[in-house]
Short mmCIF file of C-alpha atoms and ligand atoms in Angstrom, two decimals:
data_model
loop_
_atom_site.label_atom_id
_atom_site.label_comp_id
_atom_site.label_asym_id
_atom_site.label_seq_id
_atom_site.Cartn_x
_atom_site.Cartn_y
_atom_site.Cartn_z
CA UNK A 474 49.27 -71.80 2.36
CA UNK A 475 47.09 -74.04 4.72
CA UNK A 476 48.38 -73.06 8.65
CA UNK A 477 45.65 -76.18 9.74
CA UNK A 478 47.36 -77.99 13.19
CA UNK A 479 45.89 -81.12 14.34
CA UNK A 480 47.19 -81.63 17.99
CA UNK A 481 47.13 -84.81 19.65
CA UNK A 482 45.85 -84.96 23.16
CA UNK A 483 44.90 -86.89 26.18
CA UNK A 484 47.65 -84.51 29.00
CA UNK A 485 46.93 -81.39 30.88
CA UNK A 486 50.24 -79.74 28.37
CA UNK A 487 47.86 -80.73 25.20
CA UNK A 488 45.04 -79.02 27.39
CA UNK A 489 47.14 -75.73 27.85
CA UNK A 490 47.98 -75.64 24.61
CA UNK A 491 44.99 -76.56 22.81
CA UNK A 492 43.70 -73.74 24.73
CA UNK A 493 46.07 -71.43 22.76
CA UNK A 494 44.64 -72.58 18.96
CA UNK A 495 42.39 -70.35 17.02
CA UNK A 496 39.22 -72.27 15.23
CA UNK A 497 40.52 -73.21 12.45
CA UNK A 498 42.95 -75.89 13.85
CA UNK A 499 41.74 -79.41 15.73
CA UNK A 500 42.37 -80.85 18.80
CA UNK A 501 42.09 -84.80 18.71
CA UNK A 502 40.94 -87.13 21.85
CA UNK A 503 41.08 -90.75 22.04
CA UNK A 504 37.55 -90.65 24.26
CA UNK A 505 38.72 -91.80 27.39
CA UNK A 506 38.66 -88.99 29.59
CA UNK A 507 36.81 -85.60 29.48
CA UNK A 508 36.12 -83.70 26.52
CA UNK A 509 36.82 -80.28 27.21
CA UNK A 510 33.68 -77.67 26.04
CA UNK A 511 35.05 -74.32 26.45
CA UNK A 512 38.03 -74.57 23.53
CA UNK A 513 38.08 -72.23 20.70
CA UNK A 514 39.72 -74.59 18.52
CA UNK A 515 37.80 -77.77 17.09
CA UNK A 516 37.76 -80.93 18.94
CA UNK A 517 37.51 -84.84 17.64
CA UNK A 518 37.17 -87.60 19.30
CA UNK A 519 37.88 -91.33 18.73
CA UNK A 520 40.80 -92.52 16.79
CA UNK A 521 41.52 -92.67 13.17
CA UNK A 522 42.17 -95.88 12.17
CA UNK A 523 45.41 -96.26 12.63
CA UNK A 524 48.09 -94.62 10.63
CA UNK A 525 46.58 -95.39 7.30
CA UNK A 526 43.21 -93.48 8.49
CA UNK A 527 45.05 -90.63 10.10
CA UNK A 528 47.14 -89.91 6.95
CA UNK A 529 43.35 -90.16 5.34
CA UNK A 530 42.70 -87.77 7.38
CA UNK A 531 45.14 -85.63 7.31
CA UNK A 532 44.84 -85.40 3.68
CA UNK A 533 41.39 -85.04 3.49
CA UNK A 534 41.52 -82.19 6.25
CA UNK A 535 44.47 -80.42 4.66
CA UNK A 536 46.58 -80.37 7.90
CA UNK A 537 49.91 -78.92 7.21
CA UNK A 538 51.62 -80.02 11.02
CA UNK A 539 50.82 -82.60 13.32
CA UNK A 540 51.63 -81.83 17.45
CA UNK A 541 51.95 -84.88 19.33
CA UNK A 542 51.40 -83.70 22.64
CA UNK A 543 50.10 -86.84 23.89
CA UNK A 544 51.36 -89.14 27.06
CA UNK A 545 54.71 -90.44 27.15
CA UNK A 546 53.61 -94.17 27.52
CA UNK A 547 50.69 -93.60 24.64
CA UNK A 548 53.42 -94.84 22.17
CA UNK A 549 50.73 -96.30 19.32
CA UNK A 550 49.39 -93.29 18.57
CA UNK A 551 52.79 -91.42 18.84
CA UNK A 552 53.93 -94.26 16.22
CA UNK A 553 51.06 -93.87 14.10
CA UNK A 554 51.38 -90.17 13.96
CA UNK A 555 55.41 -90.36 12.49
CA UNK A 556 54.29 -92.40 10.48
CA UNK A 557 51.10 -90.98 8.86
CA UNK A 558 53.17 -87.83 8.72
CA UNK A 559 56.09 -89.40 6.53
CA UNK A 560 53.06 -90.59 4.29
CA UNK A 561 51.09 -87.42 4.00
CA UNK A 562 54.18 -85.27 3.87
CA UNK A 563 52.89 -83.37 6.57
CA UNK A 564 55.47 -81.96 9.61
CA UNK A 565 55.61 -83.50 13.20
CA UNK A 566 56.39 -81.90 16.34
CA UNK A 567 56.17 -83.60 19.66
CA UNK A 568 56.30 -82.14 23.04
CA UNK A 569 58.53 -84.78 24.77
CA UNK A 570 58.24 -84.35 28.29
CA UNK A 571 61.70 -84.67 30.14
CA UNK A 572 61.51 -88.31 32.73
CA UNK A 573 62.25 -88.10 36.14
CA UNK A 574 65.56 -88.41 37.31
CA UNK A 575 66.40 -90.35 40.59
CA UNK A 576 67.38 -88.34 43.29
CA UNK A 577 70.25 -89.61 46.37
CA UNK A 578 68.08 -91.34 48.46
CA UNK A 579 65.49 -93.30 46.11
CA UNK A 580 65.02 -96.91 45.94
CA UNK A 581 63.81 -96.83 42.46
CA UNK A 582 63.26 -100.65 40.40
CA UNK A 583 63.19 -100.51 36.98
CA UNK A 584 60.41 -102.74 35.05
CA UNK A 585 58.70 -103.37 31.78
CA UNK A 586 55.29 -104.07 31.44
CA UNK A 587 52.50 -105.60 33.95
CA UNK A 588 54.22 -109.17 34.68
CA UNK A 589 57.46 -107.01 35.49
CA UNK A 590 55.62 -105.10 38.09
CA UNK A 591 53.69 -108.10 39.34
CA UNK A 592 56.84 -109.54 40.24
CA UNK A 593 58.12 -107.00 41.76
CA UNK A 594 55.79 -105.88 44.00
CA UNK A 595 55.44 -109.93 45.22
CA UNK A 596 57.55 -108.95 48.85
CA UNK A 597 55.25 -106.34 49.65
CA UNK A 598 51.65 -106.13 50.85
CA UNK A 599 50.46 -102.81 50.57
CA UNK A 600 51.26 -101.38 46.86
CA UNK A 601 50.09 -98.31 45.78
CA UNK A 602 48.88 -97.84 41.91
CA UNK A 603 49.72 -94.70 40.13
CA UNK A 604 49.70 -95.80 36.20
CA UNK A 605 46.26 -95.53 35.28
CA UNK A 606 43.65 -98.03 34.69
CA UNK A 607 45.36 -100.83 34.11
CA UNK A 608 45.27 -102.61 37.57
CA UNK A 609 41.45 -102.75 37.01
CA UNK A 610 41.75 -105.80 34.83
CA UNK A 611 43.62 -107.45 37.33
CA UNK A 612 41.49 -107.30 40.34
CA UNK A 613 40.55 -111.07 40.60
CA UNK A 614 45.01 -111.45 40.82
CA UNK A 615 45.29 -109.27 43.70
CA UNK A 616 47.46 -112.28 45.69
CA UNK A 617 46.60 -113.68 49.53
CA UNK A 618 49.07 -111.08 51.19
CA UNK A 619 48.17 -108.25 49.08
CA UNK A 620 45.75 -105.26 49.50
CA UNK A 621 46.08 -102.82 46.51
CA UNK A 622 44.93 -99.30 46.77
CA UNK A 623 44.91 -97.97 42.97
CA UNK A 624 44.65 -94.54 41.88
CA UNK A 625 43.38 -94.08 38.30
CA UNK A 626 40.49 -91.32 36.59
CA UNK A 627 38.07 -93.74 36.91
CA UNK A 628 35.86 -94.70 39.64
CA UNK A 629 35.27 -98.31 40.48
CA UNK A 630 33.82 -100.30 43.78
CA UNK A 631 36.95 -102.59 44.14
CA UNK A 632 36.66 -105.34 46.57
CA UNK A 633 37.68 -106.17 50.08
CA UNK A 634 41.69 -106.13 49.09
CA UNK A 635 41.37 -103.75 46.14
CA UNK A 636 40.13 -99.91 46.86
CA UNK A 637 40.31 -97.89 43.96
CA UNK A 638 40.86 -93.72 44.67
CA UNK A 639 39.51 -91.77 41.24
CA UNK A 640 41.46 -88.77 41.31
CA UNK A 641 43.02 -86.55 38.91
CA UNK A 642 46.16 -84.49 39.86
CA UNK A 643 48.01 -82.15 40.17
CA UNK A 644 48.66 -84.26 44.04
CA UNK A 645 50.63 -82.29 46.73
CA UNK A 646 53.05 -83.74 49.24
CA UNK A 647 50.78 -83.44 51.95
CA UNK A 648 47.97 -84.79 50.64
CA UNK A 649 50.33 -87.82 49.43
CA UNK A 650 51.97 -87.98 52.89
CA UNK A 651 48.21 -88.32 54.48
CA UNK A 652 47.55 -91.19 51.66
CA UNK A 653 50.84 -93.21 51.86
CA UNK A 654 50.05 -93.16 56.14
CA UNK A 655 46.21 -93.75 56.12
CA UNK A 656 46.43 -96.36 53.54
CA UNK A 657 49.76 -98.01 55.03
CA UNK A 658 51.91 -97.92 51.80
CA UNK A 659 54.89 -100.12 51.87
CA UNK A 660 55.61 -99.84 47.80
CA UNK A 661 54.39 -97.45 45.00
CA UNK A 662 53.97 -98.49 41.26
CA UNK A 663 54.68 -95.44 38.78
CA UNK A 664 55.10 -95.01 35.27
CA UNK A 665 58.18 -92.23 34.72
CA UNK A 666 55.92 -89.30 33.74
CA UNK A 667 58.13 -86.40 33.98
CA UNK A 668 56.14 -82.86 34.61
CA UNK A 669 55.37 -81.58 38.28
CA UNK A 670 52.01 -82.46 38.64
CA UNK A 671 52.02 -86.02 39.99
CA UNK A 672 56.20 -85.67 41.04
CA UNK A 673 55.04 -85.35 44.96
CA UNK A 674 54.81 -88.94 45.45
CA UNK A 675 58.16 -89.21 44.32
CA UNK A 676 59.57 -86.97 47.02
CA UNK A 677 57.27 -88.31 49.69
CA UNK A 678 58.30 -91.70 48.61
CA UNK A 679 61.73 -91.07 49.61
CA UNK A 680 60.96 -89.46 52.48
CA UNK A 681 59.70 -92.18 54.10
CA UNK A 682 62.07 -94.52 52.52
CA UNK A 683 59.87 -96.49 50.67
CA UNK A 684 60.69 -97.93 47.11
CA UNK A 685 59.16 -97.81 43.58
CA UNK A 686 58.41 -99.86 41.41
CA UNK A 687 59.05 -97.65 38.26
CA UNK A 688 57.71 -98.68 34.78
CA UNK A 689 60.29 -98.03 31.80
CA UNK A 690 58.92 -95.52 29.28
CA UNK A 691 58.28 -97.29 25.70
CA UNK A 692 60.31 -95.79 22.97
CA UNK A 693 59.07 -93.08 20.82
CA UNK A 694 60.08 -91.87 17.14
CA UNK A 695 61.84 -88.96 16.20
CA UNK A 696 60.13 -85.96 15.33
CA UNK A 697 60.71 -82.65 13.07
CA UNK A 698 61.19 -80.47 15.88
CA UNK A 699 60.74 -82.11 19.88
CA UNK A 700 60.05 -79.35 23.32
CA UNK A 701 60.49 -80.11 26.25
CA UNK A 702 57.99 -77.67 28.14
CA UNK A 703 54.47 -76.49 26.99
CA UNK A 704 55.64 -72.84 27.51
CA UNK A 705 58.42 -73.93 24.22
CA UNK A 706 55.60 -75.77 22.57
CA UNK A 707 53.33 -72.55 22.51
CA UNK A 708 56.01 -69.91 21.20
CA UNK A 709 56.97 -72.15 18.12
CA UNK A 710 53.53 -72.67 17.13
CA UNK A 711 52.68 -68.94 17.57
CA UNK A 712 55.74 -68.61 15.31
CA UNK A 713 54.41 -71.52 13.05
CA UNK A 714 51.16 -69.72 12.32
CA UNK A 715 52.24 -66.31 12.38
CA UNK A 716 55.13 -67.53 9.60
CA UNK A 717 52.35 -69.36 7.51
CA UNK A 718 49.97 -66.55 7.83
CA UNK A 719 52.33 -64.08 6.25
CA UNK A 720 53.64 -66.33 3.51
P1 NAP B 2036 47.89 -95.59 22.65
O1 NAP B 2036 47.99 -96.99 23.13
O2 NAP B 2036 49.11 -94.93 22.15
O3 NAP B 2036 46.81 -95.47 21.48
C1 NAP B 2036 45.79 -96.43 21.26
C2 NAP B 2036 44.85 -95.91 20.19
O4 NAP B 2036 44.02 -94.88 20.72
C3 NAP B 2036 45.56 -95.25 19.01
O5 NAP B 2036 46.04 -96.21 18.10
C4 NAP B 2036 44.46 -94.36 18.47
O6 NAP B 2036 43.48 -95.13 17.78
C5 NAP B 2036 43.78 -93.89 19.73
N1 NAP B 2036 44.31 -92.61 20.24
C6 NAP B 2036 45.22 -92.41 21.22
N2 NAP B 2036 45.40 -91.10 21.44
C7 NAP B 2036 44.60 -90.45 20.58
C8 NAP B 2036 44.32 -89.09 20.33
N3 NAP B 2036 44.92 -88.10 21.02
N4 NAP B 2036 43.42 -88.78 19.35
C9 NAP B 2036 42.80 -89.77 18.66
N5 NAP B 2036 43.02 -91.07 18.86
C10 NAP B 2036 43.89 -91.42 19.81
O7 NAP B 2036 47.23 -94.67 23.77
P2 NAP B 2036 46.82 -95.01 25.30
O8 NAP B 2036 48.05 -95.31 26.08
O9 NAP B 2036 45.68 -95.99 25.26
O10 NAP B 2036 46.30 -93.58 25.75
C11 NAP B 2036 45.07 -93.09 25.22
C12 NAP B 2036 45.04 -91.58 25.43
O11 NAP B 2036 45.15 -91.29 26.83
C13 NAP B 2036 46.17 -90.85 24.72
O12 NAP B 2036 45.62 -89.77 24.00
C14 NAP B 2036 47.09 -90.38 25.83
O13 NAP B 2036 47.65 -89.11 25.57
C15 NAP B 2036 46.19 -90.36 27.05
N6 NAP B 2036 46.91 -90.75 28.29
C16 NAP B 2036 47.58 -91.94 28.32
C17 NAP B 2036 48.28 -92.29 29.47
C18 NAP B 2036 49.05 -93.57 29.52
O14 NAP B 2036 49.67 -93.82 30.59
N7 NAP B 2036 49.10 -94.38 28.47
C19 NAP B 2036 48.28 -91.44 30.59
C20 NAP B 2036 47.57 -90.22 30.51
C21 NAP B 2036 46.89 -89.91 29.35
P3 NAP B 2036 43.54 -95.33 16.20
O15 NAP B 2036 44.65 -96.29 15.92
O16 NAP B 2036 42.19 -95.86 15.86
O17 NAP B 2036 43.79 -93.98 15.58
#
């Protein structure tokens, strides 16, 4: 009986776990950011095809369980992956990170997609980015009153009302604290990540009483079996191959 995993990555959890898999199993990258060098396991990049090509490939590969362990907001691939699985007859797990929660205190606004957050940052003038690259192909809209500082993994020269930071967490309050002051922060933009390593702004935010604009998580499809930490996600694979090893 084929044990064969294919994880889906992209997140530091699909990092710690692919860091767990044996050779014989394949950790899958879309090619944006790095591609680790140092993992036993096998590593792709580039997509499939969409869900036709990754149930190709599944086939063709002989994976027996598919581990979406990708970001909460990367919902086509998360799609595609149900979906291919249904076709292929193959299992999928998901490690589906638990969303912040708003604490007493926060000043959280709800939004969906890039006009929503437009719109609502429109009464402030100093907006910090914290959902990735997407700002960057908006930097001719930056309006009259605005000056955006963005955060994202990539590094770009901005322009006169548009610094971008390349940085990749885990962030600490301090070191947010020292941002949110230096760069005069009157509103941060945040997609509801869940996980600890980029929560500091969060609590910083509502420290200094400042509101964010919060993007709404897309919705996601049901999977076989669905953890909620990386720590759960390792065990029942562990399990998974040890099971399928001694079958
Ligand atoms: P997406 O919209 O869900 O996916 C777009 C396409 O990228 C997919 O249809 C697939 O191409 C390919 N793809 C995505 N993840 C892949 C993977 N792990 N292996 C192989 N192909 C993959 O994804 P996205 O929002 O652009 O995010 C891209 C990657 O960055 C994801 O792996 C995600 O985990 C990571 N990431 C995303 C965010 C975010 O906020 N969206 C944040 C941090 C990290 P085909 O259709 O050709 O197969």
């Amino acid at each position: 009986m084929t044990t064969r995993i294919l994880l889906l990555g992209g997140t530091g959890d699909a990092l710690s776990i692919a860091r767990t898999l044996g050779p014989q199993h394949v950790y899958s990258l879309a090619g944006l950011g790095r591609v680790p060098a140092d993992l036993a396991c096998a590593v792709r990049v580039g997509g499939f095809g969409g869900a036709e090509g990754l149930a190709r490939f599944l086939a063709d590969e002989n994976i027996a369980l598919v581990f979406d362990a990708t970001h909460p907001y990367a919902a086509q691939i998360s799609a595609n992956a149900a979906r291919a699985c249904e076709v292929a007859q193959v299992q999928y797990w998901a490690l589906r990170r638990a969303p912040w929660q708003p604490q007493p205190g926060d000043d959280w606004r709800m939004v969906s997609g890039w006009g929503g957050v437009v719109e609502a940052i429109m009464p402030f003038s100093r907006p910090l980015f914290t959902l990735g690259r997407e700002p960057l192909a908006h930097l001719n809209e930056v309006p009259e009153h605005q000056h955006w500082t963005i955060r994202c993994l990539e590094a770009h020269p901005g322009h006169a009302r548009a610094r971008v930071i390349d940085a990749r967490g885990p962030f600490t309050s301090e070191g947010e604290r020292a941002l949110f002051t230096e760069a005069r922060i009157d509103v941060v933009v945040s997609k509801n990540s869940g996980g600890a390593a980029t929560e500091a702004k969060l609590a910083v935010a509502r420290e200094m009483g400042l509101p964010v604009v919060m993007m709404q998580r897309p919705p996601l499809p049901d999977a076989q079996r669905e953890f909620a930490s990386v720590q759960e996600a390792i065990g029942a694979l562990d399990d998974y191959i040890k099971r399928s090893f001694h079958a």
